GROMACS .gro file of C-alpha atoms in nm:
model
  450
    1UNK     CA    1   3.225   2.608   2.610
    2UNK     CA    2   3.175   2.227   2.645
    3UNK     CA    3   2.908   2.282   2.908
    4UNK     CA    4   2.720   2.519   2.667
    5UNK     CA    5   2.724   2.249   2.399
    6UNK     CA    6   2.603   1.984   2.641
    7UNK     CA    7   2.322   2.212   2.754
    8UNK     CA    8   2.227   2.276   2.387
    9UNK     CA    9   2.217   1.905   2.310
   10UNK     CA   10   2.009   1.834   2.612
   11UNK     CA   11   1.773   2.118   2.502
   12UNK     CA   12   1.723   1.995   2.135
   13UNK     CA   13   1.745   1.616   2.166
   14UNK     CA   14   1.393   1.575   2.302
   15UNK     CA   15   1.260   1.777   2.018
   16UNK     CA   16   1.438   1.585   1.766
   17UNK     CA   17   1.315   1.258   1.905
   18UNK     CA   18   0.950   1.389   1.909
   19UNK     CA   19   0.998   1.500   1.548
   20UNK     CA   20   1.129   1.160   1.442
   21UNK     CA   21   0.839   0.990   1.625
   22UNK     CA   22   0.585   1.204   1.460
   23UNK     CA   23   0.748   1.137   1.124
   24UNK     CA   24   0.728   0.771   1.192
   25UNK     CA   25   0.369   0.786   1.286
   26UNK     CA   26   0.293   0.979   0.965
   27UNK     CA   27   0.483   0.704   0.761
   28UNK     CA   28   0.292   0.434   0.951
   29UNK     CA   29  -0.039   0.618   0.905
   30UNK     CA   30  -0.016   0.612   0.518
   31UNK     CA   31   0.093   0.803   0.216
   32UNK     CA   32   0.061   1.160   0.146
   33UNK     CA   33  -0.307   1.273   0.200
   34UNK     CA   34  -0.272   1.470  -0.126
   35UNK     CA   35  -0.310   1.141  -0.313
   36UNK     CA   36  -0.684   1.120  -0.201
   37UNK     CA   37  -0.771   1.400  -0.444
   38UNK     CA   38  -0.689   1.167  -0.736
   39UNK     CA   39  -0.916   0.883  -0.630
   40UNK     CA   40  -1.217   0.882  -0.876
   41UNK     CA   41  -1.581   0.910  -0.780
   42UNK     CA   42  -1.809   0.607  -0.811
   43UNK     CA   43  -1.976   0.761  -1.107
   44UNK     CA   44  -1.647   0.840  -1.279
   45UNK     CA   45  -1.535   0.477  -1.248
   46UNK     CA   46  -1.861   0.353  -1.400
   47UNK     CA   47  -1.845   0.603  -1.686
   48UNK     CA   48  -1.480   0.510  -1.767
   49UNK     CA   49  -1.541   0.148  -1.770
   50UNK     CA   50  -1.856   0.162  -1.972
   51UNK     CA   51  -1.684   0.384  -2.230
   52UNK     CA   52  -1.369   0.165  -2.261
   53UNK     CA   53  -1.537  -0.185  -2.230
   54UNK     CA   54  -1.866  -0.144  -2.410
   55UNK     CA   55  -1.793  -0.444  -2.640
   56UNK     CA   56  -1.706  -0.685  -2.366
   57UNK     CA   57  -1.885  -1.014  -2.318
   58UNK     CA   58  -2.211  -1.022  -2.113
   59UNK     CA   59  -2.164  -0.943  -1.753
   60UNK     CA   60  -1.799  -0.837  -1.791
   61UNK     CA   61  -1.846  -0.457  -1.781
   62UNK     CA   62  -2.044  -0.474  -1.454
   63UNK     CA   63  -1.784  -0.726  -1.322
   64UNK     CA   64  -1.497  -0.479  -1.404
   65UNK     CA   65  -1.677  -0.188  -1.239
   66UNK     CA   66  -1.738  -0.385  -0.912
   67UNK     CA   67  -1.381  -0.511  -0.928
   68UNK     CA   68  -1.242  -0.162  -0.953
   69UNK     CA   69  -1.452  -0.039  -0.659
   70UNK     CA   70  -1.303  -0.327  -0.454
   71UNK     CA   71  -0.957  -0.249  -0.575
   72UNK     CA   72  -0.974   0.121  -0.487
   73UNK     CA   73  -1.127   0.032  -0.137
   74UNK     CA   74  -0.849  -0.234  -0.073
   75UNK     CA   75  -0.572  -0.001  -0.176
   76UNK     CA   76  -0.705   0.263   0.061
   77UNK     CA   77  -0.721   0.013   0.353
   78UNK     CA   78  -0.378  -0.132   0.281
   79UNK     CA   79  -0.218   0.225   0.241
   80UNK     CA   80  -0.339   0.346   0.588
   81UNK     CA   81  -0.411   0.018   0.768
   82UNK     CA   82  -0.094  -0.175   0.682
   83UNK     CA   83  -0.077  -0.531   0.806
   84UNK     CA   84  -0.360  -0.472   1.065
   85UNK     CA   85  -0.615  -0.400   0.783
   86UNK     CA   86  -0.946  -0.239   0.829
   87UNK     CA   87  -0.904  -0.202   1.217
   88UNK     CA   88  -0.592   0.019   1.183
   89UNK     CA   89  -0.750   0.191   0.888
   90UNK     CA   90  -1.051   0.303   1.089
   91UNK     CA   91  -0.828   0.425   1.366
   92UNK     CA   92  -0.570   0.629   1.164
   93UNK     CA   93  -0.692   0.704   0.815
   94UNK     CA   94  -0.814   1.047   0.724
   95UNK     CA   95  -1.187   1.115   0.717
   96UNK     CA   96  -1.177   1.161   0.331
   97UNK     CA   97  -1.011   0.816   0.294
   98UNK     CA   98  -1.272   0.664   0.515
   99UNK     CA   99  -1.565   0.820   0.315
  100UNK     CA  100  -1.405   0.710  -0.013
  101UNK     CA  101  -1.364   0.349   0.110
  102UNK     CA  102  -1.722   0.338   0.232
  103UNK     CA  103  -1.849   0.471  -0.105
  104UNK     CA  104  -1.647   0.214  -0.304
  105UNK     CA  105  -1.761  -0.071  -0.081
  106UNK     CA  106  -2.132   0.037  -0.086
  107UNK     CA  107  -2.112   0.072  -0.472
  108UNK     CA  108  -1.961  -0.279  -0.504
  109UNK     CA  109  -2.223  -0.425  -0.272
  110UNK     CA  110  -2.494  -0.249  -0.474
  111UNK     CA  111  -2.353  -0.397  -0.789
  112UNK     CA  112  -2.335  -0.749  -0.634
  113UNK     CA  113  -2.700  -0.713  -0.515
  114UNK     CA  114  -2.890  -0.543  -0.787
  115UNK     CA  115  -2.661  -0.582  -1.096
  116UNK     CA  116  -2.533  -0.940  -1.037
  117UNK     CA  117  -2.638  -1.135  -1.349
  118UNK     CA  118  -2.891  -1.413  -1.311
  119UNK     CA  119  -2.796  -1.769  -1.393
  120UNK     CA  120  -2.895  -1.836  -1.753
  121UNK     CA  121  -3.073  -2.166  -1.843
  122UNK     CA  122  -2.811  -2.257  -2.103
  123UNK     CA  123  -2.537  -2.226  -1.834
  124UNK     CA  124  -2.709  -2.410  -1.559
  125UNK     CA  125  -2.566  -2.745  -1.452
  126UNK     CA  126  -2.222  -2.671  -1.618
  127UNK     CA  127  -1.885  -2.639  -1.450
  128UNK     CA  128  -1.716  -2.305  -1.426
  129UNK     CA  129  -1.466  -2.397  -1.687
  130UNK     CA  130  -1.742  -2.510  -1.933
  131UNK     CA  131  -1.925  -2.176  -1.879
  132UNK     CA  132  -1.607  -1.974  -1.939
  133UNK     CA  133  -1.557  -2.168  -2.255
  134UNK     CA  134  -1.906  -2.085  -2.377
  135UNK     CA  135  -1.835  -1.713  -2.326
  136UNK     CA  136  -2.204  -1.615  -2.295
  137UNK     CA  137  -2.250  -1.705  -1.932
  138UNK     CA  138  -2.286  -1.344  -1.773
  139UNK     CA  139  -2.247  -1.458  -1.410
  140UNK     CA  140  -1.913  -1.638  -1.465
  141UNK     CA  141  -1.795  -1.341  -1.687
  142UNK     CA  142  -1.887  -1.103  -1.405
  143UNK     CA  143  -1.690  -1.284  -1.138
  144UNK     CA  144  -1.393  -1.346  -1.369
  145UNK     CA  145  -1.372  -0.980  -1.461
  146UNK     CA  146  -1.417  -0.862  -1.100
  147UNK     CA  147  -1.133  -1.092  -0.990
  148UNK     CA  148  -0.906  -0.975  -1.276
  149UNK     CA  149  -0.941  -0.609  -1.176
  150UNK     CA  150  -0.794  -0.695  -0.830
  151UNK     CA  151  -0.532  -0.960  -0.897
  152UNK     CA  152  -0.394  -0.904  -1.246
  153UNK     CA  153  -0.103  -0.667  -1.235
  154UNK     CA  154  -0.171  -0.529  -1.584
  155UNK     CA  155  -0.528  -0.429  -1.477
  156UNK     CA  156  -0.405  -0.268  -1.154
  157UNK     CA  157  -0.140  -0.074  -1.352
  158UNK     CA  158  -0.408   0.045  -1.599
  159UNK     CA  159  -0.610   0.186  -1.314
  160UNK     CA  160  -0.312   0.354  -1.154
  161UNK     CA  161  -0.209   0.511  -1.481
  162UNK     CA  162  -0.568   0.628  -1.556
  163UNK     CA  163  -0.627   0.823  -1.226
  164UNK     CA  164  -0.297   0.888  -1.051
  165UNK     CA  165   0.013   1.094  -1.148
  166UNK     CA  166   0.352   0.918  -1.170
  167UNK     CA  167   0.464   0.994  -0.805
  168UNK     CA  168   0.171   0.792  -0.668
  169UNK     CA  169   0.143   0.497  -0.904
  170UNK     CA  170   0.409   0.277  -0.743
  171UNK     CA  171   0.247   0.313  -0.405
  172UNK     CA  172  -0.091   0.231  -0.550
  173UNK     CA  173   0.039  -0.094  -0.710
  174UNK     CA  174   0.237  -0.189  -0.395
  175UNK     CA  175  -0.073  -0.175  -0.173
  176UNK     CA  176  -0.296  -0.364  -0.427
  177UNK     CA  177  -0.403  -0.729  -0.392
  178UNK     CA  178  -0.211  -0.809  -0.703
  179UNK     CA  179   0.119  -0.721  -0.539
  180UNK     CA  180   0.041  -0.945  -0.240
  181UNK     CA  181  -0.051  -1.222  -0.471
  182UNK     CA  182   0.271  -1.184  -0.660
  183UNK     CA  183   0.482  -1.189  -0.342
  184UNK     CA  184   0.293  -1.504  -0.226
  185UNK     CA  185   0.365  -1.676  -0.566
  186UNK     CA  186   0.730  -1.577  -0.539
  187UNK     CA  187   0.759  -1.721  -0.190
  188UNK     CA  188   0.586  -2.044  -0.304
  189UNK     CA  189   0.827  -2.066  -0.597
  190UNK     CA  190   1.128  -2.022  -0.351
  191UNK     CA  191   0.992  -2.297  -0.129
  192UNK     CA  192   0.950  -2.528  -0.437
  193UNK     CA  193   1.297  -2.467  -0.549
  194UNK     CA  194   1.432  -2.554  -0.200
  195UNK     CA  195   1.231  -2.878  -0.208
  196UNK     CA  196   1.362  -2.956  -0.552
  197UNK     CA  197   1.719  -2.898  -0.440
  198UNK     CA  198   1.670  -3.135  -0.145
  199UNK     CA  199   1.518  -3.401  -0.374
  200UNK     CA  200   1.816  -3.367  -0.612
  201UNK     CA  201   2.054  -3.427  -0.321
  202UNK     CA  202   1.866  -3.717  -0.196
  203UNK     CA  203   1.852  -3.892  -0.534
  204UNK     CA  204   2.220  -3.820  -0.630
  205UNK     CA  205   2.339  -4.170  -0.505
  206UNK     CA  206   2.118  -4.342  -0.767
  207UNK     CA  207   2.194  -4.114  -1.067
  208UNK     CA  208   2.398  -4.365  -1.260
  209UNK     CA  209   2.119  -4.626  -1.251
  210UNK     CA  210   1.863  -4.351  -1.341
  211UNK     CA  211   2.071  -4.246  -1.635
  212UNK     CA  212   2.101  -4.613  -1.768
  213UNK     CA  213   1.724  -4.647  -1.747
  214UNK     CA  214   1.672  -4.309  -1.910
  215UNK     CA  215   1.884  -4.429  -2.205
  216UNK     CA  216   1.679  -4.734  -2.249
  217UNK     CA  217   1.352  -4.544  -2.210
  218UNK     CA  218   1.470  -4.288  -2.457
  219UNK     CA  219   1.541  -4.560  -2.720
  220UNK     CA  220   1.182  -4.689  -2.657
  221UNK     CA  221   1.039  -4.345  -2.690
  222UNK     CA  222   1.222  -4.295  -3.013
  223UNK     CA  223   1.063  -4.618  -3.143
  224UNK     CA  224   0.727  -4.491  -3.023
  225UNK     CA  225   0.789  -4.162  -3.205
  226UNK     CA  226   0.881  -4.346  -3.528
  227UNK     CA  227   0.546  -4.533  -3.484
  228UNK     CA  228   0.355  -4.225  -3.403
  229UNK     CA  229   0.435  -4.063  -3.737
  230UNK     CA  230   0.269  -4.327  -3.956
  231UNK     CA  231  -0.015  -4.362  -3.703
  232UNK     CA  232  -0.095  -3.996  -3.713
  233UNK     CA  233  -0.081  -4.005  -4.097
  234UNK     CA  234  -0.306  -4.301  -4.103
  235UNK     CA  235  -0.547  -4.144  -3.858
  236UNK     CA  236  -0.563  -3.824  -4.074
  237UNK     CA  237  -0.624  -4.028  -4.382
  238UNK     CA  238  -0.906  -4.224  -4.212
  239UNK     CA  239  -1.064  -3.896  -4.093
  240UNK     CA  240  -1.036  -3.748  -4.438
  241UNK     CA  241  -1.191  -4.056  -4.600
  242UNK     CA  242  -1.484  -4.045  -4.349
  243UNK     CA  243  -1.555  -3.673  -4.431
  244UNK     CA  244  -1.538  -3.745  -4.804
  245UNK     CA  245  -1.785  -4.022  -4.759
  246UNK     CA  246  -2.023  -3.815  -4.573
  247UNK     CA  247  -2.020  -3.543  -4.842
  248UNK     CA  248  -2.025  -3.784  -5.136
  249UNK     CA  249  -2.242  -3.709  -5.432
  250UNK     CA  250  -2.124  -4.003  -5.645
  251UNK     CA  251  -2.061  -4.368  -5.561
  252UNK     CA  252  -1.826  -4.415  -5.271
  253UNK     CA  253  -1.683  -4.746  -5.180
  254UNK     CA  254  -1.799  -4.878  -4.840
  255UNK     CA  255  -1.597  -5.005  -4.548
  256UNK     CA  256  -1.891  -5.172  -4.365
  257UNK     CA  257  -2.180  -5.393  -4.482
  258UNK     CA  258  -2.408  -5.152  -4.286
  259UNK     CA  259  -2.322  -4.879  -4.530
  260UNK     CA  260  -2.447  -5.088  -4.829
  261UNK     CA  261  -2.747  -4.941  -5.009
  262UNK     CA  262  -2.950  -5.176  -5.232
  263UNK     CA  263  -3.218  -5.079  -5.485
  264UNK     CA  264  -3.366  -5.232  -5.805
  265UNK     CA  265  -3.505  -5.143  -6.142
  266UNK     CA  266  -3.746  -5.361  -6.334
  267UNK     CA  267  -3.828  -5.396  -6.698
  268UNK     CA  268  -3.837  -5.621  -6.997
  269UNK     CA  269  -3.533  -5.743  -7.192
  270UNK     CA  270  -3.573  -5.613  -7.541
  271UNK     CA  271  -3.233  -5.745  -7.660
  272UNK     CA  272  -2.975  -5.976  -7.526
  273UNK     CA  273  -2.625  -5.989  -7.661
  274UNK     CA  274  -2.356  -6.244  -7.556
  275UNK     CA  275  -2.005  -6.290  -7.680
  276UNK     CA  276  -1.685  -6.468  -7.554
  277UNK     CA  277  -1.335  -6.347  -7.551
  278UNK     CA  278  -1.037  -6.594  -7.548
  279UNK     CA  279  -0.718  -6.493  -7.400
  280UNK     CA  280  -0.405  -6.695  -7.480
  281UNK     CA  281  -0.087  -6.658  -7.263
  282UNK     CA  282   0.227  -6.838  -7.357
  283UNK     CA  283   0.541  -6.861  -7.139
  284UNK     CA  284   0.869  -7.019  -7.256
  285UNK     CA  285   1.149  -7.143  -7.042
  286UNK     CA  286   1.499  -7.121  -7.198
  287UNK     CA  287   1.713  -7.434  -7.230
  288UNK     CA  288   1.984  -7.487  -6.969
  289UNK     CA  289   2.314  -7.687  -6.973
  290UNK     CA  290   2.540  -7.700  -6.669
  291UNK     CA  291   2.901  -7.682  -6.786
  292UNK     CA  292   3.036  -7.919  -6.513
  293UNK     CA  293   2.767  -8.174  -6.422
  294UNK     CA  294   2.639  -8.215  -6.775
  295UNK     CA  295   2.284  -8.146  -6.637
  296UNK     CA  296   2.052  -7.992  -6.882
  297UNK     CA  297   1.697  -7.874  -6.929
  298UNK     CA  298   1.516  -7.876  -7.256
  299UNK     CA  299   1.323  -7.574  -7.370
  300UNK     CA  300   0.953  -7.588  -7.273
  301UNK     CA  301   0.649  -7.379  -7.369
  302UNK     CA  302   0.331  -7.336  -7.156
  303UNK     CA  303   0.012  -7.201  -7.298
  304UNK     CA  304  -0.269  -7.084  -7.096
  305UNK     CA  305  -0.612  -7.022  -7.249
  306UNK     CA  306  -0.889  -6.838  -7.061
  307UNK     CA  307  -1.234  -6.741  -7.187
  308UNK     CA  308  -1.457  -6.471  -7.058
  309UNK     CA  309  -1.824  -6.453  -7.126
  310UNK     CA  310  -1.972  -6.103  -7.183
  311UNK     CA  311  -2.342  -6.039  -7.139
  312UNK     CA  312  -2.520  -5.713  -7.241
  313UNK     CA  313  -2.878  -5.653  -7.166
  314UNK     CA  314  -3.097  -5.380  -7.323
  315UNK     CA  315  -3.388  -5.323  -7.096
  316UNK     CA  316  -3.704  -5.113  -7.133
  317UNK     CA  317  -3.813  -5.008  -6.790
  318UNK     CA  318  -4.164  -4.999  -6.641
  319UNK     CA  319  -4.135  -4.613  -6.660
  320UNK     CA  320  -4.068  -4.619  -7.031
  321UNK     CA  321  -3.697  -4.550  -7.016
  322UNK     CA  322  -3.442  -4.774  -7.177
  323UNK     CA  323  -3.095  -4.860  -7.049
  324UNK     CA  324  -2.827  -5.123  -7.083
  325UNK     CA  325  -2.599  -5.310  -6.836
  326UNK     CA  326  -2.308  -5.531  -6.913
  327UNK     CA  327  -2.177  -5.827  -6.710
  328UNK     CA  328  -1.876  -6.060  -6.727
  329UNK     CA  329  -1.895  -6.428  -6.655
  330UNK     CA  330  -2.238  -6.403  -6.513
  331UNK     CA  331  -2.407  -6.739  -6.565
  332UNK     CA  332  -2.766  -6.654  -6.612
  333UNK     CA  333  -3.020  -6.757  -6.870
  334UNK     CA  334  -3.198  -6.452  -7.015
  335UNK     CA  335  -3.359  -6.411  -7.348
  336UNK     CA  336  -3.531  -6.119  -7.532
  337UNK     CA  337  -3.885  -6.077  -7.384
  338UNK     CA  338  -3.804  -6.197  -7.028
  339UNK     CA  339  -3.905  -5.968  -6.752
  340UNK     CA  340  -3.598  -5.887  -6.542
  341UNK     CA  341  -3.504  -5.697  -6.233
  342UNK     CA  342  -3.160  -5.551  -6.194
  343UNK     CA  343  -3.022  -5.510  -5.837
  344UNK     CA  344  -2.795  -5.213  -5.786
  345UNK     CA  345  -2.555  -5.181  -5.493
  346UNK     CA  346  -2.383  -4.865  -5.367
  347UNK     CA  347  -2.327  -4.656  -5.058
  348UNK     CA  348  -2.599  -4.507  -4.830
  349UNK     CA  349  -2.455  -4.147  -4.861
  350UNK     CA  350  -2.487  -4.088  -5.231
  351UNK     CA  351  -2.762  -4.348  -5.276
  352UNK     CA  352  -2.619  -4.446  -5.612
  353UNK     CA  353  -2.479  -4.785  -5.728
  354UNK     CA  354  -2.373  -5.032  -5.988
  355UNK     CA  355  -2.546  -5.344  -6.121
  356UNK     CA  356  -2.458  -5.641  -5.904
  357UNK     CA  357  -2.721  -5.899  -5.959
  358UNK     CA  358  -2.988  -6.003  -6.218
  359UNK     CA  359  -3.326  -6.153  -6.133
  360UNK     CA  360  -3.515  -6.335  -6.421
  361UNK     CA  361  -3.862  -6.271  -6.291
  362UNK     CA  362  -4.011  -6.519  -6.541
  363UNK     CA  363  -3.765  -6.811  -6.457
  364UNK     CA  364  -3.725  -6.692  -6.093
  365UNK     CA  365  -3.349  -6.730  -6.146
  366UNK     CA  366  -3.098  -6.518  -5.950
  367UNK     CA  367  -2.747  -6.444  -6.043
  368UNK     CA  368  -2.499  -6.234  -5.838
  369UNK     CA  369  -2.206  -6.066  -6.006
  370UNK     CA  370  -1.943  -6.151  -5.744
  371UNK     CA  371  -1.661  -5.937  -5.897
  372UNK     CA  372  -1.890  -5.634  -5.925
  373UNK     CA  373  -1.997  -5.678  -5.564
  374UNK     CA  374  -1.651  -5.684  -5.448
  375UNK     CA  375  -1.579  -5.360  -5.619
  376UNK     CA  376  -1.823  -5.194  -5.391
  377UNK     CA  377  -1.604  -5.268  -5.096
  378UNK     CA  378  -1.323  -5.027  -5.010
  379UNK     CA  379  -0.967  -5.111  -4.950
  380UNK     CA  380  -1.007  -4.891  -4.648
  381UNK     CA  381  -1.012  -5.187  -4.416
  382UNK     CA  382  -0.642  -5.240  -4.511
  383UNK     CA  383  -0.559  -4.887  -4.391
  384UNK     CA  384  -0.770  -4.944  -4.068
  385UNK     CA  385  -0.580  -5.269  -4.007
  386UNK     CA  386  -0.247  -5.103  -4.046
  387UNK     CA  387  -0.353  -4.847  -3.791
  388UNK     CA  388  -0.446  -5.099  -3.531
  389UNK     CA  389  -0.144  -5.313  -3.603
  390UNK     CA  390   0.089  -5.014  -3.534
  391UNK     CA  391  -0.115  -4.954  -3.225
  392UNK     CA  392  -0.051  -5.311  -3.100
  393UNK     CA  393   0.325  -5.241  -3.160
  394UNK     CA  394   0.300  -4.915  -2.968
  395UNK     CA  395   0.130  -5.087  -2.672
  396UNK     CA  396   0.401  -5.354  -2.661
  397UNK     CA  397   0.670  -5.094  -2.657
  398UNK     CA  398   0.500  -4.893  -2.390
  399UNK     CA  399   0.459  -5.194  -2.171
  400UNK     CA  400   0.838  -5.258  -2.196
  401UNK     CA  401   0.902  -4.905  -2.074
  402UNK     CA  402   0.645  -4.912  -1.805
  403UNK     CA  403   0.756  -5.241  -1.637
  404UNK     CA  404   1.116  -5.182  -1.712
  405UNK     CA  405   1.175  -5.511  -1.884
  406UNK     CA  406   1.294  -5.377  -2.219
  407UNK     CA  407   1.270  -5.733  -2.361
  408UNK     CA  408   0.957  -5.747  -2.567
  409UNK     CA  409   0.990  -5.436  -2.802
  410UNK     CA  410   1.092  -5.630  -3.107
  411UNK     CA  411   0.836  -5.894  -3.030
  412UNK     CA  412   0.573  -5.624  -2.993
  413UNK     CA  413   0.673  -5.475  -3.330
  414UNK     CA  414   0.649  -5.821  -3.490
  415UNK     CA  415   0.312  -5.890  -3.338
  416UNK     CA  416   0.189  -5.547  -3.456
  417UNK     CA  417   0.280  -5.636  -3.818
  418UNK     CA  418   0.131  -5.986  -3.794
  419UNK     CA  419  -0.192  -5.827  -3.653
  420UNK     CA  420  -0.193  -5.571  -3.929
  421UNK     CA  421  -0.179  -5.829  -4.204
  422UNK     CA  422  -0.419  -6.072  -4.026
  423UNK     CA  423  -0.682  -5.804  -3.956
  424UNK     CA  424  -0.652  -5.664  -4.311
  425UNK     CA  425  -0.726  -5.991  -4.486
  426UNK     CA  426  -0.986  -6.097  -4.236
  427UNK     CA  427  -1.181  -5.773  -4.245
  428UNK     CA  428  -1.166  -5.753  -4.623
  429UNK     CA  429  -1.284  -6.116  -4.681
  430UNK     CA  430  -1.562  -6.067  -4.416
  431UNK     CA  431  -1.676  -5.741  -4.586
  432UNK     CA  432  -1.690  -5.919  -4.930
  433UNK     CA  433  -1.889  -6.214  -4.783
  434UNK     CA  434  -2.132  -5.977  -4.605
  435UNK     CA  435  -2.195  -5.772  -4.920
  436UNK     CA  436  -2.254  -6.069  -5.138
  437UNK     CA  437  -2.489  -6.229  -4.869
  438UNK     CA  438  -2.700  -5.918  -4.842
  439UNK     CA  439  -2.727  -5.876  -5.220
  440UNK     CA  440  -2.838  -6.245  -5.256
  441UNK     CA  441  -3.091  -6.206  -4.984
  442UNK     CA  442  -3.226  -5.885  -5.152
  443UNK     CA  443  -3.242  -6.052  -5.486
  444UNK     CA  444  -3.406  -6.369  -5.359
  445UNK     CA  445  -3.669  -6.151  -5.197
  446UNK     CA  446  -3.754  -5.991  -5.529
  447UNK     CA  447  -3.777  -6.322  -5.698
  448UNK     CA  448  -4.017  -6.450  -5.425
  449UNK     CA  449  -4.253  -6.159  -5.485
  450UNK     CA  450  -4.355  -6.297  -5.825
   0.00000   0.00000   0.00000
């Protein structure tokens, strides 16, 4: 009986080995050939993409079509070619698979030759990122769409779901370039993690020192964060003020003498009215007697008297219109019948202004209203000075953290405060002086024309 069994084993073992070898060859040669019936035709791919993506950006539809042709061809080669690629594919793939692959590659080549978008003039000379940002550069859109069809997993999954039944979808995705790219990214991530673990082990001996410096750096970063809040707020206010000035329709205070707009109106003074106002201010100090030292202070009263001179001119202009202007403490001699020119100062956006000077054309006398001229200037320079002052403080704190000294943070903050105050007053006084100088030059020029 044992001999019979041994003879049977000897008889069937070769057949089993041959069957296993054939099965292994079938597995190596690729998936079930029945899957080939689900591969779409070239025309079907184009019709499906054009129907689904008709609203895409210029060049994207043709790029997606070309990309899907390449994807289908690459999946075919990977399915039957394995790691040896096209060489193994040509040797062991079914004839139908070879015909499909060639059709897809020819269609993709035809798209790249005859349908590849030309370079548009508005896209010439720009980087790829700039062209992508514009969204209208058909050539870049074509290439980006073609690449996404092959390397983005969601696009590969969409193609698999559209053409293949569920039993073939996993194999389709597994043989796509997107799967290979995902595996490569996973391998790179693992290598990066290994290098990170090695770096952590190498730096462990200095951890205590690093932690101490991190605490100090964190404190400085907190200071910078505290400074960043008002700086951002100031920057937003400055931007808002700039926009408001650009859209101004009424008088807007200026922050630079270059924004000053001067114009004049001439006419004859038909009436001149002057009057003075006297302001009396009295302050009284209460008596004081010290209970122990017998020191005392008698009650005292201080009276301050100030007088302001008010001038109102009624003028009939050269165009026949009449108007009036009032001034305070403007020392100028004007009488009814004099020909006068009023200088107005404002901003260059609204091109409106207020009276800032009087020119008596008959006497060639010029008087500038200093207070009115100062009112044209904006307090915006104080805001700008505060911004730069905080910037100086932030730079000082950053230098401390960069060089690891941690010694000048408070000094940097103090310097920023001093810089803010100094710049504020310097810019404001300089602006006042420039405005007054330009008004006087303008008014003197009018007087010299007589």
